[in-house]
Coordinates of N, CA and C and ligand atoms in Angstrom, one line a residue:
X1 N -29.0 119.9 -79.5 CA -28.9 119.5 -78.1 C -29.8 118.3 -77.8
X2 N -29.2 117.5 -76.8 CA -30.1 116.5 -76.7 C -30.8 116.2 -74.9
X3 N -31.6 115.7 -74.4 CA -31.8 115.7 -73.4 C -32.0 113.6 -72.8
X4 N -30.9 113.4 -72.3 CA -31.0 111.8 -71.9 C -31.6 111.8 -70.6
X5 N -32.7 111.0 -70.2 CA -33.0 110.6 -69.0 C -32.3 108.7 -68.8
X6 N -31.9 108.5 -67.6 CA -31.0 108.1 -67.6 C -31.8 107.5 -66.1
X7 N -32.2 106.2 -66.3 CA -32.8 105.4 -64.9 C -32.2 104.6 -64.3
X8 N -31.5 104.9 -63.5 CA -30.2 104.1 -62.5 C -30.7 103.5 -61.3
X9 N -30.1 102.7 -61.0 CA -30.4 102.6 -59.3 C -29.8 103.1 -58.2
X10 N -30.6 103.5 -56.8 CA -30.6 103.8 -56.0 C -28.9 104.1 -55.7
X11 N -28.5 103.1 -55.3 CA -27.2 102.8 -54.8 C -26.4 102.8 -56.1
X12 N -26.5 103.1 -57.3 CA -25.3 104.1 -58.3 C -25.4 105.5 -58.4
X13 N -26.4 106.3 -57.7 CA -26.8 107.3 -58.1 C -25.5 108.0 -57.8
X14 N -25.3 108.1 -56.4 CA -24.1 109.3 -56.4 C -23.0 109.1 -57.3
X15 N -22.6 107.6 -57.4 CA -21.5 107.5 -58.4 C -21.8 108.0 -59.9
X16 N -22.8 107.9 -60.1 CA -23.3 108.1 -61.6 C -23.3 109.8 -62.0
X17 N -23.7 110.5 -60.5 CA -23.8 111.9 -60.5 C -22.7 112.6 -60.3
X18 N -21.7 112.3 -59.3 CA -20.5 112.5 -59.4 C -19.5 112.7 -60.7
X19 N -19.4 111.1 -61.1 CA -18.9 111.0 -62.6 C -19.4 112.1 -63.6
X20 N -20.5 112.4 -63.9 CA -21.1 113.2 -64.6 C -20.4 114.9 -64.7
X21 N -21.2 115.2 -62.8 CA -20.5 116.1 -62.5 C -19.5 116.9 -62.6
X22 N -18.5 115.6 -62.6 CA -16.6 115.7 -62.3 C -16.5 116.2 -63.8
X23 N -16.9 115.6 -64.6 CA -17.4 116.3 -66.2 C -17.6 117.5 -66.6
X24 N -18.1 118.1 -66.2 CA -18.6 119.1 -66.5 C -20.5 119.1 -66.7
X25 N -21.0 118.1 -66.7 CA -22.4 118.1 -67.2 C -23.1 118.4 -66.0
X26 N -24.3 119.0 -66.4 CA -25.2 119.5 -65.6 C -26.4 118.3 -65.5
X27 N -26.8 117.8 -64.0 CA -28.0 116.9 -63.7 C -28.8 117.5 -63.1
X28 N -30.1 117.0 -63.0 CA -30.9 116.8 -62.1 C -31.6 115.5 -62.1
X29 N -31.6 115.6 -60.3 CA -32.2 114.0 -60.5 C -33.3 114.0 -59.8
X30 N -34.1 113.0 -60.3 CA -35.7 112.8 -59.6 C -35.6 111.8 -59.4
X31 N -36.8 111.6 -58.2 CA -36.6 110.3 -57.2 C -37.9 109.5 -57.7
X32 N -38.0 108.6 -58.9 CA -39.0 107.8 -59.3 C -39.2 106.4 -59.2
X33 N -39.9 105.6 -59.4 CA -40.8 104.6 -59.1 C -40.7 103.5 -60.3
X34 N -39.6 102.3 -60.4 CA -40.0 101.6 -61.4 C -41.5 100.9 -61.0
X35 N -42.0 100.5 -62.5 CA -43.7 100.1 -62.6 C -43.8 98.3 -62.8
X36 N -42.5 97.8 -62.6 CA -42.7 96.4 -62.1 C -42.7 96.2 -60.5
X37 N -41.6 96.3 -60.3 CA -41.1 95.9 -58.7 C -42.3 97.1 -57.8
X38 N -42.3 98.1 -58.2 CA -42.9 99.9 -57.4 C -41.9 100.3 -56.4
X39 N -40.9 99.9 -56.9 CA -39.8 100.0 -56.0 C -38.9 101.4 -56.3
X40 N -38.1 102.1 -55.5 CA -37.7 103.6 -56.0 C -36.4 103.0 -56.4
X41 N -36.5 104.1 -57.5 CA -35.2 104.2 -58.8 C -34.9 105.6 -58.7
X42 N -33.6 106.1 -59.2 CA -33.4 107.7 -59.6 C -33.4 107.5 -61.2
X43 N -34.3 108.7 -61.3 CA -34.3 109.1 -62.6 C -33.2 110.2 -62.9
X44 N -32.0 110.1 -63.8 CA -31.4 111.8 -63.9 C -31.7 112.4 -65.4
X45 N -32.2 113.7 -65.5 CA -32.3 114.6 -66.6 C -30.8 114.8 -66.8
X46 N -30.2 114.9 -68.1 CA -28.3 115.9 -68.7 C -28.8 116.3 -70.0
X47 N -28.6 117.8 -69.8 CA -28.7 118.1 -71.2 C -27.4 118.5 -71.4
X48 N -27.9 117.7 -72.6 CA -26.0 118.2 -73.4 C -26.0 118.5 -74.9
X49 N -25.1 118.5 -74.9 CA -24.8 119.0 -76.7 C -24.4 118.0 -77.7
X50 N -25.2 117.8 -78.7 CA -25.2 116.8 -79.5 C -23.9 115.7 -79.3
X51 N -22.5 116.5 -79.6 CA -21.1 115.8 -79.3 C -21.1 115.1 -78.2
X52 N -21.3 115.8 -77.2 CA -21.1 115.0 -76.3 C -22.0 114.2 -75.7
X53 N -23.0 113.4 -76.3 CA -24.0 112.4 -76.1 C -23.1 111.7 -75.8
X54 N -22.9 111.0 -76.1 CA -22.1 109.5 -76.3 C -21.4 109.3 -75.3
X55 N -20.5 110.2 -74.3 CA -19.5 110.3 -73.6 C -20.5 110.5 -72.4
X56 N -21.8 111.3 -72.5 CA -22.2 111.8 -71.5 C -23.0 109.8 -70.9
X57 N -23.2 109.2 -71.9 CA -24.0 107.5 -71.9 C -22.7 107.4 -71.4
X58 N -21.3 107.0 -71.9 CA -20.7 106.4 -71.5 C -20.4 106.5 -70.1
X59 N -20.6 107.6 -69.5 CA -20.0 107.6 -68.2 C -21.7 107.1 -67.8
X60 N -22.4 106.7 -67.7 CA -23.9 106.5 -66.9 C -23.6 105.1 -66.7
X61 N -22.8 104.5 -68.0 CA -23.1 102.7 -68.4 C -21.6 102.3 -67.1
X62 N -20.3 103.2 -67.5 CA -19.7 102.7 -66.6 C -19.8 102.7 -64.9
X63 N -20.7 103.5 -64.5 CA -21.0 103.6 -63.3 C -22.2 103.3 -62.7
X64 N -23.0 102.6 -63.8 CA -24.1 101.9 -63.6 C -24.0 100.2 -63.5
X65 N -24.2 99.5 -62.4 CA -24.0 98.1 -62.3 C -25.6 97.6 -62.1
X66 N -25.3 96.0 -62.8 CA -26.3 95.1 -63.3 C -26.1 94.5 -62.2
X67 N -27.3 94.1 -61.4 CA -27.6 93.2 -60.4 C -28.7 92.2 -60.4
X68 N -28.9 91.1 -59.7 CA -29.5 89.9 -59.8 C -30.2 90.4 -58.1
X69 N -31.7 90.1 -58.9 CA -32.8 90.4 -57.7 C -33.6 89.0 -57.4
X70 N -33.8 88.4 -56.3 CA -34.8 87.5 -56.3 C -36.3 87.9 -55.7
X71 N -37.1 87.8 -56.7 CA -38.0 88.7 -55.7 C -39.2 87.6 -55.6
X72 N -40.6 87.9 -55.0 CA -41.7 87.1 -54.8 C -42.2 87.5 -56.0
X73 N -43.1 87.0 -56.8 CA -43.6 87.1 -58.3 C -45.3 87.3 -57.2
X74 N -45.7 87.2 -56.2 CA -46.6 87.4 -55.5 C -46.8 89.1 -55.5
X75 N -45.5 89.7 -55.4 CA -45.5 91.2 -55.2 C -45.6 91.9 -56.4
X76 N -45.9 91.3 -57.4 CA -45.4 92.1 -59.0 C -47.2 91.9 -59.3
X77 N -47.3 93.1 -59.7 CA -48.8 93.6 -59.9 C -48.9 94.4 -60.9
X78 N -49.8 94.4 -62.0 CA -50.3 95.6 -62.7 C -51.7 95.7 -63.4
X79 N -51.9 96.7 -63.8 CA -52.9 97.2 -64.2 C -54.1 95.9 -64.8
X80 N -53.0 95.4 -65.5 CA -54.0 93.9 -65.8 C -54.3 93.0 -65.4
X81 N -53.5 93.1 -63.9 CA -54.3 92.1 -63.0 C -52.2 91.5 -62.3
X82 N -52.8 90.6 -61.3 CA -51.5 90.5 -60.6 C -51.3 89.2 -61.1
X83 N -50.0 88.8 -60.7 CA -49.2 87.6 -61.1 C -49.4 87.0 -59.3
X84 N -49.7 85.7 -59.2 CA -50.0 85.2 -57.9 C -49.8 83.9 -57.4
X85 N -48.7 83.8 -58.2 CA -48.7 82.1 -58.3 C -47.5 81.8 -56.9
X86 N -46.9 83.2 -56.4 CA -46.3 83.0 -55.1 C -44.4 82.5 -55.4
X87 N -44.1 82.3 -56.5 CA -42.7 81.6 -56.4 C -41.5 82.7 -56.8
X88 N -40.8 82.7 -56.1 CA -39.7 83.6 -56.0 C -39.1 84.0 -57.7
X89 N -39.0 84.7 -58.0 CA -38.2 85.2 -59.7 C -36.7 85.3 -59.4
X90 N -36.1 85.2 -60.3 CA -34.7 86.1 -60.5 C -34.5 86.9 -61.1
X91 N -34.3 88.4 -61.2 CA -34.7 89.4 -62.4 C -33.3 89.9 -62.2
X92 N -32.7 90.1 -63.6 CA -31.6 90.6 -63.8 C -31.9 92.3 -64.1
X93 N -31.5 93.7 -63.3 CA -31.9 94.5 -63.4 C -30.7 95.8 -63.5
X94 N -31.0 96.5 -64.3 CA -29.5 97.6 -64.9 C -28.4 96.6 -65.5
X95 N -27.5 97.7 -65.8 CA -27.0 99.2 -65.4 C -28.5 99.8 -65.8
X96 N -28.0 101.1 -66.4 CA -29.2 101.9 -66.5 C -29.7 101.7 -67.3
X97 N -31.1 102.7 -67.3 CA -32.0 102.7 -68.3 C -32.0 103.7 -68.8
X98 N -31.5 104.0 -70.5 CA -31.8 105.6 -71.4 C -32.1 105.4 -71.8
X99 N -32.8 106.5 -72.1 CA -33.6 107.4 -73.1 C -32.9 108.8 -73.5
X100 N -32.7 108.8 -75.1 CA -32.3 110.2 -75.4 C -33.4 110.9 -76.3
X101 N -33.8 112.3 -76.0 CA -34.4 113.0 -77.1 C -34.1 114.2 -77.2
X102 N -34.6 114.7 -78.5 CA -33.7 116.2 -79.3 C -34.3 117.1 -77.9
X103 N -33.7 118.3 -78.0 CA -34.0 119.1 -77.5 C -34.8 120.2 -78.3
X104 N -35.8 120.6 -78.9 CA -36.1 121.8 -79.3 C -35.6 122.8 -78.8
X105 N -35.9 123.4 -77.3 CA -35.5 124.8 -77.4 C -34.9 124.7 -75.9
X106 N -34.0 125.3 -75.8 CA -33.6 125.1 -74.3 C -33.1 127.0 -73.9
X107 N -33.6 127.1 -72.6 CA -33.7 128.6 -71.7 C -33.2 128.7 -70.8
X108 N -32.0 129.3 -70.6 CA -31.8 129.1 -69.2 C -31.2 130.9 -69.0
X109 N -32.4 131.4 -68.1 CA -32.0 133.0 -67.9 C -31.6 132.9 -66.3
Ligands
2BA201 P1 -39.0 98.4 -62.7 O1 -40.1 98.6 -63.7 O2 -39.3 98.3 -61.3 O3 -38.2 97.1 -63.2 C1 -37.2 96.5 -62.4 C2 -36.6 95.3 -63.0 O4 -37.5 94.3 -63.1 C3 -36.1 95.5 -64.5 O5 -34.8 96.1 -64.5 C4 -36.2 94.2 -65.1 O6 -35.0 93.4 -64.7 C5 -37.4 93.6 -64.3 N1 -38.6 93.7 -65.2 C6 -39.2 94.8 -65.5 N2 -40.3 94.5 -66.2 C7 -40.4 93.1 -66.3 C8 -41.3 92.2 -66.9 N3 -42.4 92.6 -67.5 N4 -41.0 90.9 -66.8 C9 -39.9 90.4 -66.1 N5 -39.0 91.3 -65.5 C10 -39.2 92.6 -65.6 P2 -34.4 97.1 -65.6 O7 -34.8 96.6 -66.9 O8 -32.9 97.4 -65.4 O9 -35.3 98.4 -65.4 C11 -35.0 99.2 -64.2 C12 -36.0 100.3 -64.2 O10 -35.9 101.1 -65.3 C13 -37.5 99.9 -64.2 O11 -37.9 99.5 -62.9 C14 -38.2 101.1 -64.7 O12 -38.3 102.1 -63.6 C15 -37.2 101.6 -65.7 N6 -37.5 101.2 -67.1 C16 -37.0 100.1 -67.7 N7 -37.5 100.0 -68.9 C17 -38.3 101.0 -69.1 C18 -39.1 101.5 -70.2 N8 -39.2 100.9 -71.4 N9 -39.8 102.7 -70.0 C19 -39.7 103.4 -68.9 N10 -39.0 103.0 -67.8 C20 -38.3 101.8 -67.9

């Protein structure tokens, strides 16, 4: 079994959850924080079964769209210090973002 977290944006979520859903696959989604922009993203948890990895990605990729952000490079900050030089960026951002890992043990009583 595998377990994919699956970092979509805001405005694909339902489509992404839906698709999934209509599936047969089971989600949960958490409402998280990308660490460039601090801007909210959905994160979704799917566990599935080894076979159906692939199918379960494919439906995330086609209902996940890539968009062009202009943002202030003034607002992008981290831990190592901020970027402040003030001029607008273009950041090409999604579809989504996965991650797949094994499942060791999974419980559901
Ligand atoms: P954020 O970290 O807020 O990043 C949003 C978008 O900003 C990214 O879109 C990318 O286009 C741009 N970006 C991120 N880091 C950058 C950098 N160091 N320099 C220039 N541009 C940068 P995506 O790549 O589609 O990522 C969307 C969200 O997925 C991220 O939001 C973050 O929440 C998550 N993510 C992406 N890669 C990840 C990773 N390796 N581990 C964990 N989460 C990740």
């Amino acid at each position: 079994m595998k377990l994919i977290f699956a970092i979509v944006n805001d405005e694909d979520e339902l489509d992404v959850m839906r698709g999934l859903s209509q599936e047969g696959y089971g989600v949960t989604k958490l409402c998280s924080t990308g660490g460039f922009l601090k801007s909210g993203n959905t994160t979704l948890l799917i566990g599935v079964d080894d076979e159906k990895m692939d199918h379960a990605i494919e439906i995330i990729k086609t209902k996940s769209k890539s968009r062009k952000k202009v943002v202030n490079s003034s607002m992008i900050g981290s831990s190592q210090g901020a970027v402040l030089t003030g001029y607008p960026i273009e950041i090409t951002m999604g579809g989504a973002t996965i991650f797949v890992t094994d499942v060791v043990k999974y419980i559901k009583e």
